[in-house]
Structure formats: C-alpha cells, structure tokens
CSV table of C-alpha atoms and ligand atoms in Angstrom, one decimal:
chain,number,residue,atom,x,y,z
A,316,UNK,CA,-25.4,-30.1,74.4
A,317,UNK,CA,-28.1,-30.5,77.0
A,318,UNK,CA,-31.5,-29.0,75.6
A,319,UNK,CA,-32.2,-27.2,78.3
A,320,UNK,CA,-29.2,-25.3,78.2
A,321,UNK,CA,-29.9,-24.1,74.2
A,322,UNK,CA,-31.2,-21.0,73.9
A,323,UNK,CA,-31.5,-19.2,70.3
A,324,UNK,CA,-27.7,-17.6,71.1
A,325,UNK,CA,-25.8,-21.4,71.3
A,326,UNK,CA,-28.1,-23.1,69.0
A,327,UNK,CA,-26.8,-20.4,66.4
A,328,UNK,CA,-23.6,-21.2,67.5
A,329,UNK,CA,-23.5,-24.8,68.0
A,330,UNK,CA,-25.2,-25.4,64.5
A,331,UNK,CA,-24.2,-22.6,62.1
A,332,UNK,CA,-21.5,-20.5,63.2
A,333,UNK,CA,-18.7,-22.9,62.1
A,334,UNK,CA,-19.8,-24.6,59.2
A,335,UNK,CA,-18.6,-22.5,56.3
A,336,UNK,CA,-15.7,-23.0,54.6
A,337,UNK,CA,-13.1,-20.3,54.8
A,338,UNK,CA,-13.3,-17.6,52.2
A,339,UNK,CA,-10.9,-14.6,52.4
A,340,UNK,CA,-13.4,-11.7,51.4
A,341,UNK,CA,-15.7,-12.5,54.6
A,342,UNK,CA,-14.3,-9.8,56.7
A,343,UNK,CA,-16.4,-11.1,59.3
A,344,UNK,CA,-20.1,-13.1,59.4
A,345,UNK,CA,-22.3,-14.5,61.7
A,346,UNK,CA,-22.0,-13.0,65.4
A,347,UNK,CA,-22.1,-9.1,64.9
A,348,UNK,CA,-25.3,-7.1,63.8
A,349,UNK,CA,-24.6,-7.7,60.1
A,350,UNK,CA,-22.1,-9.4,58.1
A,351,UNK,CA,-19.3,-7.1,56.6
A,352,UNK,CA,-18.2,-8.4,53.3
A,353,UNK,CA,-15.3,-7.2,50.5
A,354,UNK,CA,-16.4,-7.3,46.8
A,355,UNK,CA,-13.6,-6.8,44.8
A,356,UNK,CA,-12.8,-4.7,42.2
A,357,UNK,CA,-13.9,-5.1,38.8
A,358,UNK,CA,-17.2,-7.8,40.1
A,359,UNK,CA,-20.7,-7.0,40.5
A,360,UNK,CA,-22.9,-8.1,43.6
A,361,UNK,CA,-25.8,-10.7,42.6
A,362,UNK,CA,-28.4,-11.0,45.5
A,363,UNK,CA,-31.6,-13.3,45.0
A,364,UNK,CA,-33.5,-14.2,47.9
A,365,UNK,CA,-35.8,-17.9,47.9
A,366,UNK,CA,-38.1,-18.9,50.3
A,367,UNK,CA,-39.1,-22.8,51.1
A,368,UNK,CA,-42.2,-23.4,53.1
A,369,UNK,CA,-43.0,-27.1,54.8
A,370,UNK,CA,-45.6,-29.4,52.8
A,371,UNK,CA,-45.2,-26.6,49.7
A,372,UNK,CA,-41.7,-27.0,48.7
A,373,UNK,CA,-40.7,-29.9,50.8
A,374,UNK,CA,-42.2,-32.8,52.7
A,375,UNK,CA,-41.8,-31.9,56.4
A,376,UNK,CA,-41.3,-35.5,57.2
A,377,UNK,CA,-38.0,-35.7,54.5
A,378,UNK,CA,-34.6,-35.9,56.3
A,379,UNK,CA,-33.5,-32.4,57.4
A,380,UNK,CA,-30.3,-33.2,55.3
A,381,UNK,CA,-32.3,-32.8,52.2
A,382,UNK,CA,-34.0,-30.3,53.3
A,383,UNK,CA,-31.2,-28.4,53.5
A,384,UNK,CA,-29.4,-29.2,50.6
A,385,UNK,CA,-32.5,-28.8,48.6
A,386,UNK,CA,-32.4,-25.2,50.2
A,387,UNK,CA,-29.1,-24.3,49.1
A,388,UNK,CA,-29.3,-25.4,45.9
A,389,UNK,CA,-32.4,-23.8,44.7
A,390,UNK,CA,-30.8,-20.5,45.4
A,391,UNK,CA,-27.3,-21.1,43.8
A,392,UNK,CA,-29.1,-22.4,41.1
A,393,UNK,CA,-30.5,-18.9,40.3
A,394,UNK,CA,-26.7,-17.1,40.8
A,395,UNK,CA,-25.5,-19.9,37.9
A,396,UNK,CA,-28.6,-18.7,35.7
A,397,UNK,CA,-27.1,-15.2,35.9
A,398,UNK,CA,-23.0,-16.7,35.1
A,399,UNK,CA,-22.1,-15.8,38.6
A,400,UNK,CA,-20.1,-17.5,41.2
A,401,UNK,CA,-22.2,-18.0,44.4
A,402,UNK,CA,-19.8,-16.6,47.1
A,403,UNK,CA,-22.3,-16.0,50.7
A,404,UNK,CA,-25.6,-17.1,52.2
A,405,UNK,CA,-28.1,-15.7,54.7
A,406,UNK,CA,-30.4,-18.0,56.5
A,407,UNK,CA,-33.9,-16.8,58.1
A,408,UNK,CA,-35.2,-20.1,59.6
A,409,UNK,CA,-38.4,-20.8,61.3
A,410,UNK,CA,-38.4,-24.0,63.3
A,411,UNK,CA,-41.8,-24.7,65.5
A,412,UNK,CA,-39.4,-26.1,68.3
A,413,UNK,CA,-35.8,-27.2,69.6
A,414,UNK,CA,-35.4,-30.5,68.0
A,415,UNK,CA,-31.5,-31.2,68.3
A,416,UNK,CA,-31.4,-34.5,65.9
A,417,UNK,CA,-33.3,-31.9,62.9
A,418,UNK,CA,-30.9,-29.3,63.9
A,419,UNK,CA,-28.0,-32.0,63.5
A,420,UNK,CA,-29.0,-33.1,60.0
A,421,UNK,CA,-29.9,-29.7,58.6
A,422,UNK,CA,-26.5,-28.3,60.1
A,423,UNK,CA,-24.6,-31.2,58.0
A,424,UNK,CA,-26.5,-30.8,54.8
A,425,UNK,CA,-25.9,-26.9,55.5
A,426,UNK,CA,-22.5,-27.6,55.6
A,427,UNK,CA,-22.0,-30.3,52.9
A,428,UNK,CA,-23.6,-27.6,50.4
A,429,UNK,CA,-21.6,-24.9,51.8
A,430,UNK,CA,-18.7,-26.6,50.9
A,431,UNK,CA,-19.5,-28.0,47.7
A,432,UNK,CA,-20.6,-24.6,46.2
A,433,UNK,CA,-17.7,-22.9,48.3
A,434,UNK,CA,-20.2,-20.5,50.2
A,435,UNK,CA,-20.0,-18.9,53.7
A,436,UNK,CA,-22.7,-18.6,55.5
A,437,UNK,CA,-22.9,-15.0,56.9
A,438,UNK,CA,-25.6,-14.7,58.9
A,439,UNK,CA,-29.4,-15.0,59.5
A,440,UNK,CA,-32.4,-15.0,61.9
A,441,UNK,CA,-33.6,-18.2,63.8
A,442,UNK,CA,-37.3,-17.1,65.0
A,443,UNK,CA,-40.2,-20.1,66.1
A,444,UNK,CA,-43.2,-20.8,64.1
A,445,UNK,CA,-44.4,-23.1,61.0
A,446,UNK,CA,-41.3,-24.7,59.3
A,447,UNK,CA,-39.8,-22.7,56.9
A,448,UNK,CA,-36.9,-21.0,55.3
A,449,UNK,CA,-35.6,-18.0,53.9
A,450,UNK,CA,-32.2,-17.7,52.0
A,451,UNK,CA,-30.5,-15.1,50.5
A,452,UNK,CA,-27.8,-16.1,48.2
A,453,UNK,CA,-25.1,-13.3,47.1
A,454,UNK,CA,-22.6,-13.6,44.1
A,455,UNK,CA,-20.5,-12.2,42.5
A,456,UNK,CA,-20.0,-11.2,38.0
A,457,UNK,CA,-17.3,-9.6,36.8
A,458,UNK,CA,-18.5,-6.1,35.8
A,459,UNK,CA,-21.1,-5.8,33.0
A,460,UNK,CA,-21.3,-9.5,32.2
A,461,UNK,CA,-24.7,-10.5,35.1
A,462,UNK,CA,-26.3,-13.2,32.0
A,463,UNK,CA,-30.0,-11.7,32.2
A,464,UNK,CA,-33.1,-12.7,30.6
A,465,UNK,CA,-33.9,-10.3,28.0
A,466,UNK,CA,-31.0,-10.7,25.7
A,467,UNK,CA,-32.3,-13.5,23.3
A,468,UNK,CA,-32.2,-12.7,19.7
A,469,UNK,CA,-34.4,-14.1,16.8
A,470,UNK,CA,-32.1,-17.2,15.2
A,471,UNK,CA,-30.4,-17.9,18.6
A,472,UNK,CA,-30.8,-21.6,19.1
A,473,UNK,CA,-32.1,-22.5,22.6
A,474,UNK,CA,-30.3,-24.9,25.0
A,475,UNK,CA,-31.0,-26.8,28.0
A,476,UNK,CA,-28.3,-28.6,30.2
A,477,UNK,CA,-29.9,-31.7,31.5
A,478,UNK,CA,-32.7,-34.1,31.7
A,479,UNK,CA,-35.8,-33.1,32.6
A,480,UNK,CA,-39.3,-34.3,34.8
A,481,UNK,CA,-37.7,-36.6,37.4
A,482,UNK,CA,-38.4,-34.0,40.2
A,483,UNK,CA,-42.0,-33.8,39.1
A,484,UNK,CA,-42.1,-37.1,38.6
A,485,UNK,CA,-41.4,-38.2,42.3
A,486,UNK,CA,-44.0,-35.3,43.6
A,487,UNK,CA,-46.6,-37.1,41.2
A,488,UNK,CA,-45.7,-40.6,42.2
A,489,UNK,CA,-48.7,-41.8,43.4
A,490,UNK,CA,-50.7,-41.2,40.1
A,491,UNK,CA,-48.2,-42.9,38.2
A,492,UNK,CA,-47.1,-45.8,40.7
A,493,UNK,CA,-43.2,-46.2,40.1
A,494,UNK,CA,-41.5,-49.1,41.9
A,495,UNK,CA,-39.6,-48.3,45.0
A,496,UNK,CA,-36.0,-48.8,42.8
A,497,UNK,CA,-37.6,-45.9,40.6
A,498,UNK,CA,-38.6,-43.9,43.0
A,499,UNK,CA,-35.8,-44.2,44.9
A,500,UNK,CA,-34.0,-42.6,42.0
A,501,UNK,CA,-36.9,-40.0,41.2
A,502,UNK,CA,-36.8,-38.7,45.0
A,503,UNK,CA,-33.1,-37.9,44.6
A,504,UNK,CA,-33.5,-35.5,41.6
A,505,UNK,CA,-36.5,-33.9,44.0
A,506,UNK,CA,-34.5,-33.5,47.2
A,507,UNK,CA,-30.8,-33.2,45.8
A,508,UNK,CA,-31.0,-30.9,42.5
A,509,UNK,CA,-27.3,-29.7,41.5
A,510,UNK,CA,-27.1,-25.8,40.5
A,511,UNK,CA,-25.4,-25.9,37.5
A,512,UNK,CA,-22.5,-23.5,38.7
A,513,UNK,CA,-20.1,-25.7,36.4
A,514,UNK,CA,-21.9,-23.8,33.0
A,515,UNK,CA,-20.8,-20.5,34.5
A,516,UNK,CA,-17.5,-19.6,31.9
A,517,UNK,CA,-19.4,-20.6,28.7
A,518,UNK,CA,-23.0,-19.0,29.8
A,519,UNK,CA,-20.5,-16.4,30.1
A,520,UNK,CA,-19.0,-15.7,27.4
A,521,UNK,CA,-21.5,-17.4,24.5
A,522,UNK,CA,-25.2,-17.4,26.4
A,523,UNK,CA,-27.2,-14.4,25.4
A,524,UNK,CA,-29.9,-15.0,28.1
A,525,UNK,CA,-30.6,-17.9,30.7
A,526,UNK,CA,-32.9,-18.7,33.7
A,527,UNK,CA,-33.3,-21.9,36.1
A,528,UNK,CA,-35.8,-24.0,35.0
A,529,UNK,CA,-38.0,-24.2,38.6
A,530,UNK,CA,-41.3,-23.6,37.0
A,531,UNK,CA,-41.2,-25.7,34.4
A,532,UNK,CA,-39.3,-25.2,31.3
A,533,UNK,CA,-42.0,-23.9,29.0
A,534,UNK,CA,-42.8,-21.3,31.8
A,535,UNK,CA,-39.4,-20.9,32.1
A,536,UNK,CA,-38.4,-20.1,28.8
A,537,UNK,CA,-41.5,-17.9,28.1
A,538,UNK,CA,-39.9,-15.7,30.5
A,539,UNK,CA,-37.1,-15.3,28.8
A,540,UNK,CA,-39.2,-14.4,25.4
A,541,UNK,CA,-41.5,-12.1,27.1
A,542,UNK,CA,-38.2,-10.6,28.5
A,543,UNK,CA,-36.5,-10.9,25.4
A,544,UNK,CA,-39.8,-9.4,23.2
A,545,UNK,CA,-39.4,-12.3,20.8
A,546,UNK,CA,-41.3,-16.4,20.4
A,547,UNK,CA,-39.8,-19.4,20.5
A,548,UNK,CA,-40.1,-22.7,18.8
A,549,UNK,CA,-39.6,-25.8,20.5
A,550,UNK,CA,-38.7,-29.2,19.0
A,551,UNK,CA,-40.5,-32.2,20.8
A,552,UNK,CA,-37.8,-34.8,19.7
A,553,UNK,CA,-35.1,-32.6,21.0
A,554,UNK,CA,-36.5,-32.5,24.8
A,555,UNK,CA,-34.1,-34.3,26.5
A,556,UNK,CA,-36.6,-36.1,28.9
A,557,UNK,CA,-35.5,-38.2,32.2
A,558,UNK,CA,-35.8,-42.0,31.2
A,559,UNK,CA,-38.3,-43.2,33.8
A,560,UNK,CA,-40.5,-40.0,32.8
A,561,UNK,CA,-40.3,-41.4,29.0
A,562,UNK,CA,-41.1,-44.8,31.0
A,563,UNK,CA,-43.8,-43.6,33.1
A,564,UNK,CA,-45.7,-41.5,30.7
A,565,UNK,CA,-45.1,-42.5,27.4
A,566,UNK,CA,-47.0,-40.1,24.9
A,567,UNK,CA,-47.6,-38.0,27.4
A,568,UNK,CA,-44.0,-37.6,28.9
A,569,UNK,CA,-43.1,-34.7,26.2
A,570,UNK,CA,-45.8,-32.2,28.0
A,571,UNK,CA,-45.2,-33.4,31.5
A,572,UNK,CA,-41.5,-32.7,30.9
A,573,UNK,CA,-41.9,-29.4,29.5
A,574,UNK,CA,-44.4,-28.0,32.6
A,575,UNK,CA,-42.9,-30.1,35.4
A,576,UNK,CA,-40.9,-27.9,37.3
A,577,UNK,CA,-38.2,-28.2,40.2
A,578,UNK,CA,-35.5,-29.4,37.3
A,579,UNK,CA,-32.9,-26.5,38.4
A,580,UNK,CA,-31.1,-27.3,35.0
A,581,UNK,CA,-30.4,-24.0,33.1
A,582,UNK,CA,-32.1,-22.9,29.8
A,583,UNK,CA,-30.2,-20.7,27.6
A,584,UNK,CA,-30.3,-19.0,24.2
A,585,UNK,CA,-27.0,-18.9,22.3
A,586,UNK,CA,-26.5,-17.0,18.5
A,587,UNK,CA,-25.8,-19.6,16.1
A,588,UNK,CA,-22.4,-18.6,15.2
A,589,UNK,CA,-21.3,-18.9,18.6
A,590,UNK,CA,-22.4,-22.7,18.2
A,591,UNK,CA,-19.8,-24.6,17.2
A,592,UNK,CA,-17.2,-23.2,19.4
A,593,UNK,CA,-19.5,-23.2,22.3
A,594,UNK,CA,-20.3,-27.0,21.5
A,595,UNK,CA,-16.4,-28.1,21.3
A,596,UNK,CA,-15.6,-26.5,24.7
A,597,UNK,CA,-18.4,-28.2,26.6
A,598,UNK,CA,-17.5,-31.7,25.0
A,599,UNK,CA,-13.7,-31.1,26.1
A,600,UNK,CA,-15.2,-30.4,29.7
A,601,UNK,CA,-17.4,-33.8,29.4
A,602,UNK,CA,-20.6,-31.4,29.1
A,603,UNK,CA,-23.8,-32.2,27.6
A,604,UNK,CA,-26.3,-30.2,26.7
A,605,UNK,CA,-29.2,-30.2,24.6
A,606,UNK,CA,-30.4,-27.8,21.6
A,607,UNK,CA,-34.2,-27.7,21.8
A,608,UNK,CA,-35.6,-24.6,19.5
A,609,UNK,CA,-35.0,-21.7,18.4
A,610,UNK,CA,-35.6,-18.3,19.3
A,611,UNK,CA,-38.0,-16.1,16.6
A,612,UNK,CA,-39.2,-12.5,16.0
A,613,UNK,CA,-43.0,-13.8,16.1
A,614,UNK,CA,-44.0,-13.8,20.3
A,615,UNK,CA,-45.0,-16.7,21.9
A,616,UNK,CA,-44.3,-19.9,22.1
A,617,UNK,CA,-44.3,-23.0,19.6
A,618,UNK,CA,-43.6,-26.4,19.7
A,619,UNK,CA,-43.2,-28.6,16.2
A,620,UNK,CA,-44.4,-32.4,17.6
A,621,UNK,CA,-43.1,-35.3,16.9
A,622,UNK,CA,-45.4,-35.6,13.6
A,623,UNK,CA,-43.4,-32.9,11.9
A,624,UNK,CA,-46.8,-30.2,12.3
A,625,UNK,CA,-46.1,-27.1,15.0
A,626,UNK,CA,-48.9,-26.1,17.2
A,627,UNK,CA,-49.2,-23.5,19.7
A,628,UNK,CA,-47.5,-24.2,23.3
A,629,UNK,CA,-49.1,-22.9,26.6
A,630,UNK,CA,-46.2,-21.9,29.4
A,631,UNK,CA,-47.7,-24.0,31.9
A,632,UNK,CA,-45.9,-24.4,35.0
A,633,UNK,CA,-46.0,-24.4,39.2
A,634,UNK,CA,-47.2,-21.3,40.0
A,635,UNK,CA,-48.3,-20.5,43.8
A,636,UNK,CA,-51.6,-17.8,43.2
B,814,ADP,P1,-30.2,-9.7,65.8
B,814,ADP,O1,-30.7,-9.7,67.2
B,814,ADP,O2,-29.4,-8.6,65.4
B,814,ADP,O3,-31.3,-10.1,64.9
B,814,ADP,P2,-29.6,-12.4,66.1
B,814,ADP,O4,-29.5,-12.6,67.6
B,814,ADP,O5,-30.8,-12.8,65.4
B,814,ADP,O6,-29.2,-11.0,65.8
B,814,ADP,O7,-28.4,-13.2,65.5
B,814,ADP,C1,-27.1,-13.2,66.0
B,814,ADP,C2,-26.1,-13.5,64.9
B,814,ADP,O8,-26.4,-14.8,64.4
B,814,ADP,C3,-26.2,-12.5,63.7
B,814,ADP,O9,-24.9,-12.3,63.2
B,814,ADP,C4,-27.1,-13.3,62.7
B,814,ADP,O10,-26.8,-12.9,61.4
B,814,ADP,C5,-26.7,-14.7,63.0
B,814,ADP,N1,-27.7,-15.7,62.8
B,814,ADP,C6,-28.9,-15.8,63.4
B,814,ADP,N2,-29.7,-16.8,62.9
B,814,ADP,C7,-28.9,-17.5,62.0
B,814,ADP,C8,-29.0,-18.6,61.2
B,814,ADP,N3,-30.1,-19.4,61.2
B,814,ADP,N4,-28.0,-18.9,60.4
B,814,ADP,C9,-26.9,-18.2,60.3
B,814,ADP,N5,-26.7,-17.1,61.1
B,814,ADP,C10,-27.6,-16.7,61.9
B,815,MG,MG1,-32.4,-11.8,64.8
C-alpha cells in the first residue's frame, strides 16, 4: 500500500483488522463503535488493562515483532494468574508516525501471539504521539473460581513455575558484561516471556492464590501476603534461579533473582494436602515447578539463606513512583 494513500481508517485495516484467529463468541470486533461480544453461561468476564511505554518497558530500537509479542504476553500473563482463559484484546496504540516496515512487524508479532494464545483482537484506538501501548486483555473463569490473591492460608506451601532473573538480567547487561551467546539468550526471556496459560486447570482447582511475577518475585509475593493477611518464608536453596544469573552473579544471584522483575512466571500458594496430587498431575503434563516457602500466620516476609539462619526479606521490586 502506497503511504500516501494510508490514512488511520486503512492502516487499521490493512494491519489489524484480519489478524485474529476465528473465535465463535466474537459476534462482531473491530470496525463498528465497539466490539459486541457473547460470554457464556456459567463463565465470568476477567478484564486487566497494561500499558507499555517506549525506553520504560521496551527499547524503542527492538524489532516491532517483539514489541508486540512482549505486549501480548504481559497482559495474558495476568488472565493465567487469575486461572482464566484469555479469550479478546483491545489495542490503544500511539505511533509518532506512519512507518509501514514497524507496522509490518508489529502486525505479525500481533498476530503470531494472537494465535498462539487463541485471542481476537476486538478493537482499539490508533492516535499519534510518543510510542506507546495500551491493551486490554478480557477472559473468561468459569463462575466463582477467578484464582485471586488473598486466599493464601498459613501452612500452604508456595510455588513458582519457572526460572527466574534472565529478563533482569539482559536489562542489567552492561554492569555485568555477558558474552553476545549469553545475551543473545538473556534478551529472549526480556522480549519473548510466555504467559503461563498452560497452569490454568491445576491453579484452578489446587492454587489458593497466585499473581504474575512482573515486579519481582519478592514484591510479588508480598502482595499476595498483604492480600492474604499472613507472612511468608522463603527458602534461598529452593529459588529456582536462571543458570547464567547463578553464572553472572554468583553470591549475589539469590537477591537479584528474587527483585528482578519481568519473569511473567506465576507464583502460587497451594495447601499442603493438595500437594502430592497437584505434584503427580503436573509431572504427567511434563510440568515443573518449584516449591520455594511457605506461607505463615506471622506477616511479612522471610527468607532462611543458604547458611540454615532466616533473616528478614525486603519486597524489593520495579516500581515506576
Ligand atoms: P472511533 O472513532 O469510534 O474511536 P476508530 O476510528 O478509532 O473508532 O476505530 C475504528 C475501528 O477500528 C473501531 O472498531 C476500533 O475498535 C478499531 N481500532 C482502532 N484502532 C485499532 C487498533 N490499533 N487495533 C485494533 N482495532 C482498532
Ligand atoms: Mg478512535
């Protein structure tokens, strides 16, 4: 398409009106006023909303691709924290011009994502200014089950579902100097995070709270306590840390693990006597996850380090003010 010919009306078109895969309870999306939409019976509506601003939450030099992808998956991430299934997207994108090789890539990572997650896009607003992004992500629970963060109980063992402080790793990269092989591998957990959708049926039905680790997971987690009016005791061996983080950082990786942020791996708190059942379904699924702590009645949080003695843990993590 000739630039001059695009105007906000065929851009939307040409780039996001047909890149969703089909899903039968869009009754119809992107062209009308709003987007009309069928929840069936017996679900729940989940709606979270993220924003991603240039040079804050990405690089605005990355591949549009990524940027994109990175999008999505930050927002699905916080429908799997909840159990849900991630069912439709709204985009509100700011782009501070017409450039039709940015809009190409961001339309095919759009779309990849789309399809992985099986998510229509609905609708949105394309306005000019500073790059930047605004997506609504809408899901869907069956009634009364939305996981939330305020159900942890004193004696439920906490989990977390992957390896932690690559992401912050790569943002950090020129303290710590990784090779170009390293980084090469760091930079993908940054840009291409995968929302954990694939925990949903056992968060479900064994989880007793959860939240997306994009603060960092003792941030993260001490939301879930203060939610959850209870404490929590970490164990440092148990942190299952990214390899090159444990490379990089050595003594310190442990703490730079536990505040680094942009992880998009789920923590969750499960009753002990939900354990071993839990446990033997993930391992026929080819799951791993990782028991960490434990929840207690005393608030705030704890962490028992690697010489056996428990000190006091601060939730640090990325916050913006
Ligand atoms: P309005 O004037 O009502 O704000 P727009 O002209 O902004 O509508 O948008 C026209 C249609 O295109 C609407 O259905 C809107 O939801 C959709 N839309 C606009 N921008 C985007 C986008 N970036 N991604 C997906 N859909 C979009
Ligand atoms: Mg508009």
């Amino acid at each position: 398409m000739v630039k001059a010919q695009m105007n906000e009306f065929s851009l939307i078109n040409h780039y996001f009106q047909s890149i969703s895969p089909h899903r039968p309870d869009v009754i119809f999306g992107i062209g009308d006023d709003a987007a009309c939409l069928s929840i069936p019976q017996g679900s729940e509506l989940l709606v979270s909303s993220d924003t991603l601003v240039a040079d804050v939450h990405f690089c605005q030099s990355w591949d549009a691709y990524a940027i994109a992808r990175k999008a999505v998956a930050v927002n699905v991430s916080d429908i799997a924290a909840m159990a849900g299934t991630p069912t439709w997207l709204t985009l509100a994108l700011t782009l501070p011009d017409y450039d039709e090789s940015w809009l190409q890539r961001f339309s095919q990572g759009l779309q990849d994502s789309l399809h992985q997650y099986d998510i229509a896009l609905i609708g949105g607003d394309t306005t000019r200014g500073p790059l930047s992004m605004t997506l609504t992500i809408h899901g869907l629970v069956p009634k009364g089950q939305a996981l939330r963060r305020s159900g942890a109980k004193p004696g439920d063992h906490i989990y977390v579902s992957g390896e932690l402080g690559a992401a912050a790793l790569a943002v950090q990269a020129s303290v710590h100097g990784p090779n170009e092989l390293d980084m090469n591998i760091l930079l993908k957990a940054l840009k291409f995070p995968t929302a954990r959708v694939d925990l949903r049926d056992y968060l479900n039905t064994y989880a007793t709270a959860a939240i997306d680790i994009s603060d960092g997971l003792s941030a993260d987690l001490n939301h879930i306590c203060v939610a959850s009016q209870v404490g929590a005791c970490l164990d440092a061996q148990s942190i299952p840390i990214h390899p090159l983080v444990a490379h990089y950082l050595g003594e310190a990786a442990v703490d730079f693990a536990l505040s680094g942020g942009d992880d998009y791996e789920l923590c969750f708190t499960v009753a002990s006597e939900h354990e071993t059942v839990l446990l033997s379904s993930l391992l026929k699924a080819g799951l791993t996850v990782y028991r960490i702590g434990v929840i207690q009645a005393e608030t705030g949080l704890r962490i028992k380090g690697l010489d056996e003695v428990v000190r006091p843990l601060r939730a640090t993590g990325y916050q913006h003010f």
